[in-house]
Short mmCIF file of C-alpha atoms in Angstrom, two decimals:
data_model
loop_
_atom_site.label_atom_id
_atom_site.label_comp_id
_atom_site.label_asym_id
_atom_site.label_seq_id
_atom_site.Cartn_x
_atom_site.Cartn_y
_atom_site.Cartn_z
CA UNK A 230 78.82 -5.68 18.20
CA UNK A 231 78.00 -2.75 15.61
CA UNK A 232 77.27 0.82 15.80
CA UNK A 233 74.08 1.70 13.30
CA UNK A 234 74.56 4.94 11.60
CA UNK A 235 71.14 5.64 10.58
CA UNK A 236 69.77 8.50 8.00
CA UNK A 237 66.26 9.46 8.75
CA UNK A 238 63.95 10.78 5.84
CA UNK A 239 60.49 12.05 5.55
CA UNK A 240 59.66 12.39 2.13
CA UNK A 241 58.29 10.69 -1.03
CA UNK A 242 61.86 10.94 -3.01
CA UNK A 243 63.85 8.49 -0.82
CA UNK A 244 61.20 6.09 -1.04
CA UNK A 245 60.06 6.05 -4.70
CA UNK A 246 63.89 5.83 -5.82
CA UNK A 247 64.92 3.06 -2.83
CA UNK A 248 61.59 0.93 -3.68
CA UNK A 249 62.50 -1.26 -0.68
CA UNK A 250 63.40 -0.01 2.77
CA UNK A 251 65.62 0.27 4.84
CA UNK A 252 68.47 0.91 2.66
CA UNK A 253 71.30 -1.13 4.11
CA UNK A 254 74.87 -1.09 3.23
CA UNK A 255 77.68 1.46 2.20
CA UNK A 256 77.26 0.26 -1.18
CA UNK A 257 73.57 0.68 -1.38
CA UNK A 258 73.65 4.14 0.34
CA UNK A 259 76.02 5.38 -2.11
CA UNK A 260 73.79 4.50 -5.17
CA UNK A 261 70.83 6.04 -3.57
CA UNK A 262 72.91 9.29 -3.28
CA UNK A 263 73.48 9.48 -6.83
CA UNK A 264 69.80 8.68 -7.55
CA UNK A 265 68.52 11.09 -5.29
CA UNK A 266 70.95 13.67 -6.40
CA UNK A 267 69.80 13.25 -9.82
CA UNK A 268 66.31 13.17 -8.76
CA UNK A 269 66.54 16.59 -7.06
CA UNK A 270 69.86 18.16 -7.03
CA UNK A 271 68.73 20.76 -4.69
CA UNK A 272 67.44 18.55 -1.74
CA UNK A 273 69.10 18.49 1.27
CA UNK A 274 68.45 14.53 1.62
CA UNK A 275 71.74 14.31 -0.65
CA UNK A 276 74.03 16.12 2.63
CA UNK A 277 72.13 14.10 5.04
CA UNK A 278 73.29 10.51 3.30
CA UNK A 279 76.34 12.06 2.46
CA UNK A 280 76.94 12.94 6.17
CA UNK A 281 75.85 9.33 7.11
CA UNK A 282 78.88 7.55 5.11
CA UNK A 283 81.13 10.04 6.61
CA UNK A 284 80.35 9.37 9.93
CA UNK A 285 80.34 5.41 8.95
CA UNK A 286 84.19 5.85 7.73
CA UNK A 287 85.07 8.10 11.23
CA UNK A 288 83.74 5.07 13.21
CA UNK A 289 85.43 2.49 10.94
CA UNK A 290 88.86 4.55 11.42
CA UNK A 291 88.50 4.58 15.06
CA UNK A 292 88.03 0.56 15.24
CA UNK A 293 84.21 0.31 15.49
CA UNK A 294 81.90 -1.80 12.96
CA UNK A 295 79.64 0.85 11.49
CA UNK A 296 76.21 -0.38 9.55
CA UNK A 297 74.58 2.45 7.48
CA UNK A 298 71.10 2.61 6.74
CA UNK A 299 68.60 4.74 5.64
CA UNK A 300 64.84 4.65 6.46
CA UNK A 301 62.01 6.94 5.39
CA UNK A 302 58.46 7.66 6.19
CA UNK A 303 56.21 9.05 3.22
CA UNK A 304 54.40 11.84 5.58
CA UNK A 305 53.87 13.10 9.00
CA UNK A 306 50.91 11.09 10.01
CA UNK A 307 51.16 8.38 12.80
CA UNK A 308 51.51 5.55 10.03
CA UNK A 309 54.75 7.02 8.78
CA UNK A 310 56.43 6.91 12.43
CA UNK A 311 55.28 3.40 12.87
CA UNK A 312 56.57 2.39 9.36
CA UNK A 313 59.99 3.89 10.76
CA UNK A 314 59.44 2.03 13.70
CA UNK A 315 59.12 -1.44 11.67
CA UNK A 316 61.96 -0.47 9.66
CA UNK A 317 64.19 0.17 12.73
CA UNK A 318 63.14 -3.44 14.27
CA UNK A 319 64.11 -4.89 11.06
CA UNK A 320 67.50 -3.43 11.22
CA UNK A 321 67.68 -4.67 14.87
CA UNK A 322 66.64 -8.19 14.41
CA UNK A 323 68.92 -8.93 11.84
CA UNK A 324 72.02 -7.50 13.05
CA UNK A 325 73.74 -7.36 16.57
CA UNK A 326 73.87 -3.66 17.05
CA UNK A 327 75.03 -2.07 20.30
CA UNK A 328 74.30 1.83 19.74
CA UNK A 329 73.19 4.21 17.27
CA UNK A 330 74.24 7.20 15.36
CA UNK A 331 71.14 9.38 14.10
CA UNK A 332 71.68 11.63 10.94
CA UNK A 333 69.01 14.04 10.04
CA UNK A 334 68.50 17.00 7.79
CA UNK A 335 65.87 19.26 9.53
CA UNK A 336 63.68 19.62 12.46
CA UNK A 337 60.86 17.29 11.20
CA UNK A 338 63.42 14.30 11.14
CA UNK A 339 64.38 15.14 15.01
CA UNK A 340 61.03 14.66 16.30
CA UNK A 341 61.13 10.86 15.68
CA UNK A 342 64.29 10.28 16.88
CA UNK A 343 62.72 8.81 20.07
CA UNK A 344 61.53 6.02 17.92
CA UNK A 345 65.01 5.02 17.60
CA UNK A 346 65.95 5.80 21.32
CA UNK A 347 63.12 3.50 22.22
CA UNK A 348 64.71 0.37 20.73
CA UNK A 349 68.58 1.37 20.81
CA UNK A 350 70.84 3.37 22.41
CA UNK A 351 71.59 6.71 20.97
CA UNK A 352 74.66 8.12 21.28
CA UNK A 353 74.52 11.19 19.02
CA UNK A 354 72.20 12.91 16.82
CA UNK A 355 74.20 14.74 13.82
CA UNK A 356 71.87 17.41 12.43
CA UNK A 357 72.74 18.30 8.50
CA UNK A 358 72.13 22.06 7.59
CA UNK A 359 73.10 23.40 4.17
CA UNK A 360 75.87 25.68 4.60
CA UNK A 361 74.46 28.21 2.33
CA UNK A 362 70.93 28.37 3.80
CA UNK A 363 71.86 27.86 7.55
CA UNK A 364 70.79 31.50 8.60
CA UNK A 365 67.34 31.18 6.30
CA UNK A 366 66.48 27.60 7.98
CA UNK A 367 67.18 28.45 11.48
CA UNK A 368 65.16 31.91 10.89
CA UNK A 369 62.37 29.93 9.62
CA UNK A 370 62.39 27.66 12.29
CA UNK A 371 62.37 30.35 14.86
CA UNK A 372 59.53 31.95 12.93
CA UNK A 373 57.35 29.14 12.88
CA UNK A 374 58.16 28.37 16.71
CA UNK A 375 57.18 31.44 17.33
CA UNK A 376 53.91 31.41 15.39
CA UNK A 377 53.19 28.11 17.28
CA UNK A 378 53.26 30.12 20.32
CA UNK A 379 50.01 31.56 21.43
CA UNK A 380 51.01 33.88 24.46
CA UNK A 381 53.77 35.27 22.21
CA UNK A 382 51.79 35.82 19.14
CA UNK A 383 49.41 37.92 21.20
CA UNK A 384 51.92 39.47 23.13
CA UNK A 385 54.01 40.85 19.84
CA UNK A 386 51.71 40.55 16.54
CA UNK A 387 48.55 42.23 18.06
CA UNK A 388 50.00 45.41 19.31
CA UNK A 389 52.14 45.53 15.83
CA UNK A 390 49.02 44.98 14.03
CA UNK A 391 46.98 47.64 16.24
CA UNK A 392 49.62 49.85 15.56
CA UNK A 393 49.98 49.62 11.79
CA UNK A 394 45.97 49.62 11.40
CA UNK A 395 46.34 52.88 13.60
CA UNK A 396 48.74 55.03 11.30
CA UNK A 397 46.37 55.29 8.31
CA UNK A 398 43.40 55.92 10.93
CA UNK A 399 45.53 58.80 12.52
CA UNK A 400 46.70 60.43 9.57
CA UNK A 401 43.01 60.68 8.04
CA UNK A 402 41.62 62.58 10.94
CA UNK A 403 44.76 64.11 12.11
CA UNK A 404 45.86 65.24 8.58
CA UNK A 405 49.52 64.80 10.00
CA UNK A 406 51.85 61.66 9.50
CA UNK A 407 54.06 63.08 12.10
CA UNK A 408 51.37 63.17 14.47
CA UNK A 409 50.35 59.79 13.46
CA UNK A 410 53.75 58.60 13.83
CA UNK A 411 53.92 60.33 17.02
CA UNK A 412 50.77 58.91 18.73
CA UNK A 413 51.73 55.30 17.32
CA UNK A 414 54.97 55.64 19.41
CA UNK A 415 53.55 57.17 22.39
CA UNK A 416 51.02 54.16 22.69
CA UNK A 417 53.57 51.73 21.69
CA UNK A 418 56.30 52.90 24.59
CA UNK A 419 53.29 53.06 27.17
CA UNK A 420 52.64 49.28 25.91
CA UNK A 421 56.03 48.48 26.51
CA UNK A 422 56.41 49.79 29.91
CA UNK A 423 53.07 47.94 30.32
CA UNK A 424 54.54 44.95 29.90
CA UNK A 425 57.99 45.51 31.18
CA UNK A 426 57.34 46.45 34.46
CA UNK A 427 54.68 44.05 34.96
CA UNK A 428 51.54 46.54 35.34
CA UNK A 429 49.33 43.38 34.07
CA UNK A 430 50.84 41.04 36.67
CA UNK A 431 50.16 43.93 39.45
CA UNK A 432 46.57 44.58 38.37
CA UNK A 433 45.58 40.91 38.26
CA UNK A 434 47.02 40.37 41.62
CA UNK A 435 45.22 43.37 42.91
CA UNK A 436 41.90 42.56 41.03
CA UNK A 437 42.08 39.36 42.37
CA UNK A 438 42.76 40.41 46.06
CA UNK A 439 39.45 42.79 45.94
CA UNK A 440 37.59 40.33 44.58
CA UNK A 441 38.89 37.97 47.70
CA UNK A 442 38.21 40.90 49.96
CA UNK A 443 34.64 41.40 48.80
CA UNK A 444 33.50 37.54 49.02
CA UNK A 445 35.15 37.27 52.31
CA UNK A 446 33.87 40.60 53.62
CA UNK A 447 37.09 42.08 54.77
CA UNK A 448 37.57 45.57 56.03
CA UNK A 449 40.36 46.61 54.19
CA UNK A 450 38.58 46.60 51.14
CA UNK A 451 36.28 49.60 52.16
CA UNK A 452 39.37 51.09 54.30
CA UNK A 453 41.44 50.85 50.83
CA UNK A 454 38.74 53.04 48.82
CA UNK A 455 38.66 55.60 51.21
CA UNK A 456 42.68 55.43 51.71
CA UNK A 457 42.33 56.25 47.76
CA UNK A 458 39.85 58.91 48.11
CA UNK A 459 42.01 60.86 50.94
CA UNK A 460 45.50 60.11 48.59
CA UNK A 461 43.45 61.55 45.40
CA UNK A 462 42.32 64.54 47.74
CA UNK A 463 46.31 64.80 48.68
CA UNK A 464 47.37 64.94 45.28
CA UNK A 465 44.68 67.72 44.17
CA UNK A 466 45.63 69.69 47.21
CA UNK A 467 49.46 69.60 46.62
CA UNK A 468 49.10 70.33 42.87
CA UNK A 469 46.78 73.21 43.75
CA UNK A 470 49.65 74.73 46.20
CA UNK A 471 52.08 74.11 43.76
CA UNK A 472 50.95 75.40 40.66
CA UNK A 473 51.39 79.24 41.37
CA UNK A 474 54.97 78.70 42.33
CA UNK A 475 55.69 76.46 39.20
CA UNK A 476 56.88 79.65 37.03
CA UNK A 477 58.16 81.86 39.94
CA UNK A 478 60.20 79.58 42.51
CA UNK A 479 62.55 77.12 41.93
CA UNK A 480 61.92 73.38 41.49
CA UNK A 481 63.12 72.33 44.96
CA UNK A 482 60.54 75.03 46.55
CA UNK A 483 57.62 73.92 43.98
CA UNK A 484 58.23 70.04 45.32
CA UNK A 485 58.27 71.10 48.58
CA UNK A 486 55.03 73.16 48.54
CA UNK A 487 53.52 69.91 46.90
CA UNK A 488 54.65 67.60 49.69
CA UNK A 489 53.68 70.22 52.53
CA UNK A 490 50.38 70.54 51.81
CA UNK A 491 49.77 66.89 50.46
CA UNK A 492 51.50 64.89 53.23
CA UNK A 493 48.92 65.15 55.91
CA UNK A 494 46.50 63.86 53.55
CA UNK A 495 48.87 60.87 52.21
CA UNK A 496 49.65 60.11 55.71
CA UNK A 497 46.10 59.71 56.71
CA UNK A 498 45.42 57.59 53.49
CA UNK A 499 48.26 55.20 54.80
CA UNK A 500 47.17 55.30 58.03
CA UNK A 501 43.55 54.09 57.47
CA UNK A 502 44.88 51.20 54.90
CA UNK A 503 47.21 50.24 57.52
CA UNK A 504 44.13 49.83 60.26
CA UNK A 505 42.02 48.04 58.21
CA UNK A 506 44.58 45.81 57.27
CA UNK A 507 45.35 45.13 61.00
CA UNK A 508 41.58 44.85 61.94
CA UNK A 509 41.28 42.21 59.27
CA UNK A 510 44.11 40.17 60.83
CA UNK A 511 42.74 40.58 64.28
CA UNK A 512 39.24 38.98 63.16
CA UNK A 513 41.17 36.35 61.29
CA UNK A 514 43.41 35.23 63.68
CA UNK A 515 42.61 37.21 66.49
CA UNK A 516 46.36 38.74 66.80
CA UNK A 517 48.01 41.46 64.63
CA UNK A 518 51.58 40.43 63.24
CA UNK A 519 54.72 42.87 64.59
CA UNK A 520 55.15 44.35 60.90
CA UNK A 521 51.20 45.24 60.72
CA UNK A 522 51.19 46.74 64.30
CA UNK A 523 54.64 49.12 63.05
CA UNK A 524 53.77 50.15 59.96
CA UNK A 525 50.97 53.24 61.08
CA UNK A 526 53.93 54.52 63.31
CA UNK A 527 56.18 54.15 60.19
CA UNK A 528 54.00 55.92 58.18
CA UNK A 529 53.33 58.58 60.56
CA UNK A 530 56.94 59.16 61.50
CA UNK A 531 57.78 60.03 57.61
CA UNK A 532 55.09 62.12 57.28
CA UNK A 533 56.02 63.82 60.26
CA UNK A 534 59.70 64.26 58.82
CA UNK A 535 58.59 65.37 55.44
CA UNK A 536 56.53 67.86 56.75
CA UNK A 537 59.06 69.25 58.79
CA UNK A 538 61.41 69.48 55.52
CA UNK A 539 58.77 71.17 53.64
CA UNK A 540 58.27 73.65 56.08
CA UNK A 541 61.92 74.49 56.43
CA UNK A 542 62.34 74.73 52.70
CA UNK A 543 59.50 77.08 52.66
CA UNK A 544 59.84 79.38 55.07
CA UNK A 545 63.50 79.92 53.87
CA UNK A 546 62.14 81.00 51.00
CA UNK A 547 59.31 83.41 52.35
CA UNK A 548 56.28 81.30 51.33
CA UNK A 549 55.16 80.06 54.99
CA UNK A 550 55.47 81.88 58.33
CA UNK A 551 57.23 80.56 61.44
CA UNK A 552 55.17 78.42 63.54
CA UNK A 553 53.16 80.42 66.41
CA UNK A 554 51.88 79.01 69.46
CA UNK A 555 49.35 80.96 70.85
CA UNK A 556 49.62 81.82 74.92
CA UNK A 557 47.82 79.29 76.70
CA UNK A 558 46.53 78.87 80.52
CA UNK A 559 46.18 75.94 82.13
CA UNK A 560 44.72 76.69 85.74
CA UNK A 561 47.69 78.04 87.78
CA UNK A 562 49.93 77.42 84.73
CA UNK A 563 50.35 80.02 82.02
CA UNK A 564 52.56 79.70 78.82
CA UNK A 565 53.42 82.76 77.16
CA UNK A 566 53.12 82.60 73.05
CA UNK A 567 56.17 81.76 71.26
CA UNK A 568 57.19 81.32 67.86
CA UNK A 569 59.14 78.33 66.45
CA UNK A 570 60.73 78.70 62.84
CA UNK A 571 63.84 77.92 61.07
CA UNK A 572 65.66 75.16 62.65
CA UNK A 573 63.89 74.73 65.75
CA UNK A 574 60.96 74.05 63.44
CA UNK A 575 62.78 71.48 61.55
CA UNK A 576 64.30 69.72 64.24
CA UNK A 577 61.23 69.70 66.42
CA UNK A 578 59.68 67.78 63.70
CA UNK A 579 62.18 65.23 63.25
CA UNK A 580 62.49 64.54 66.82
CA UNK A 581 58.47 63.77 66.82
CA UNK A 582 59.17 61.60 63.71
CA UNK A 583 61.67 59.73 65.76
CA UNK A 584 59.92 59.57 68.77
CA UNK A 585 56.97 58.17 66.73
CA UNK A 586 58.82 55.74 64.91
CA UNK A 587 60.28 54.39 68.40
CA UNK A 588 56.86 54.00 69.79
CA UNK A 589 55.86 51.90 66.74
CA UNK A 590 58.72 49.39 67.60
CA UNK A 591 57.89 49.67 71.20
CA UNK A 592 54.16 48.57 70.67
CA UNK A 593 54.91 46.12 68.17
CA UNK A 594 57.45 44.52 70.34
CA UNK A 595 55.09 44.53 73.67
CA UNK A 596 52.02 43.20 71.52
CA UNK A 597 54.21 40.54 69.67
CA UNK A 598 55.72 39.51 73.00
CA UNK A 599 52.26 39.06 74.48
CA UNK A 600 50.88 37.26 71.35
CA UNK A 601 53.99 34.96 72.03
CA UNK A 602 53.01 34.08 75.54
CA UNK A 603 49.62 33.49 74.83
CA UNK A 604 50.45 31.21 72.00
CA UNK A 605 53.17 29.35 74.68
CA UNK A 606 50.44 28.89 77.23
CA UNK A 607 47.83 27.84 74.82
CA UNK A 608 50.29 24.80 73.76
CA UNK A 609 51.29 24.13 77.36
#
């Protein structure tokens, strides 16, 4: 049993010089190397044939019986691949071949290695790249694969093209190269963040969820829109409250002023959205999950705590007054008016937040136990 060392070529030079294919035997391949080298000294096919001869020598030194051969196809058509297959079959029919070593000089030849593999076991594939052109050829094939990928082209080339087109337009209108480069850099940075943070995937998922919600009549779509309105109001109110302090107070006090006035609206937005989600779950499966039940309590607790800390810092800075409770009378019981400020106010809000959070845990556990009992009874 012998080992076939086959050099695959896809071009007209070897086929025209060899005449009859396949070319078999070391003496015939050596003669072919000389003829191909004289016909085209810059061709990498010469290196491919020499590599086949070198591998045959190594196999002979290790005790094997190599058979060197050269097969060639004229072009990249299907008929050329079939011609290569017929040449391989002719080699195998005339000799007892146990395995094969395939030698190529480019990616184009590697695409037809499966032709050899379908007819004999391939132990190794040796790709010959001329040392002086290794980096250039690798870059060429990487660029070729990149251009063949439609998604990569749209992601990379389209933004680069838009940026290059935008520079002269901005220079004409802005009359400043610095402004044009700054605008293009800003837009490029926004695009990189847009893709890097996965904003496009999040928007696609959000759009799909809204579309499905509209088709199925989910209440969470309506409550989500209402929650968005509350959140917008909260942001505007917070900005209005914090703007007068931006130039006078410290950054911490300014942030706390924003949070103090915006947190009630933001908490209301979260409660509205979570309520709509809970109602959808109940309408869909006649029960509500523990996490969904606990979410409104968590939002309310966080809102109370943040509001408490905001009030504490603003009161310390003299922006707001202590909390004053007016005198009240409930029948025979009367309560004098009192003031809660400073540390007592913060502790009261923190205790209220912890209490609301624990209440949410209790409610979720109770509802979860009830749902579990109902499911157990239905199964029984």
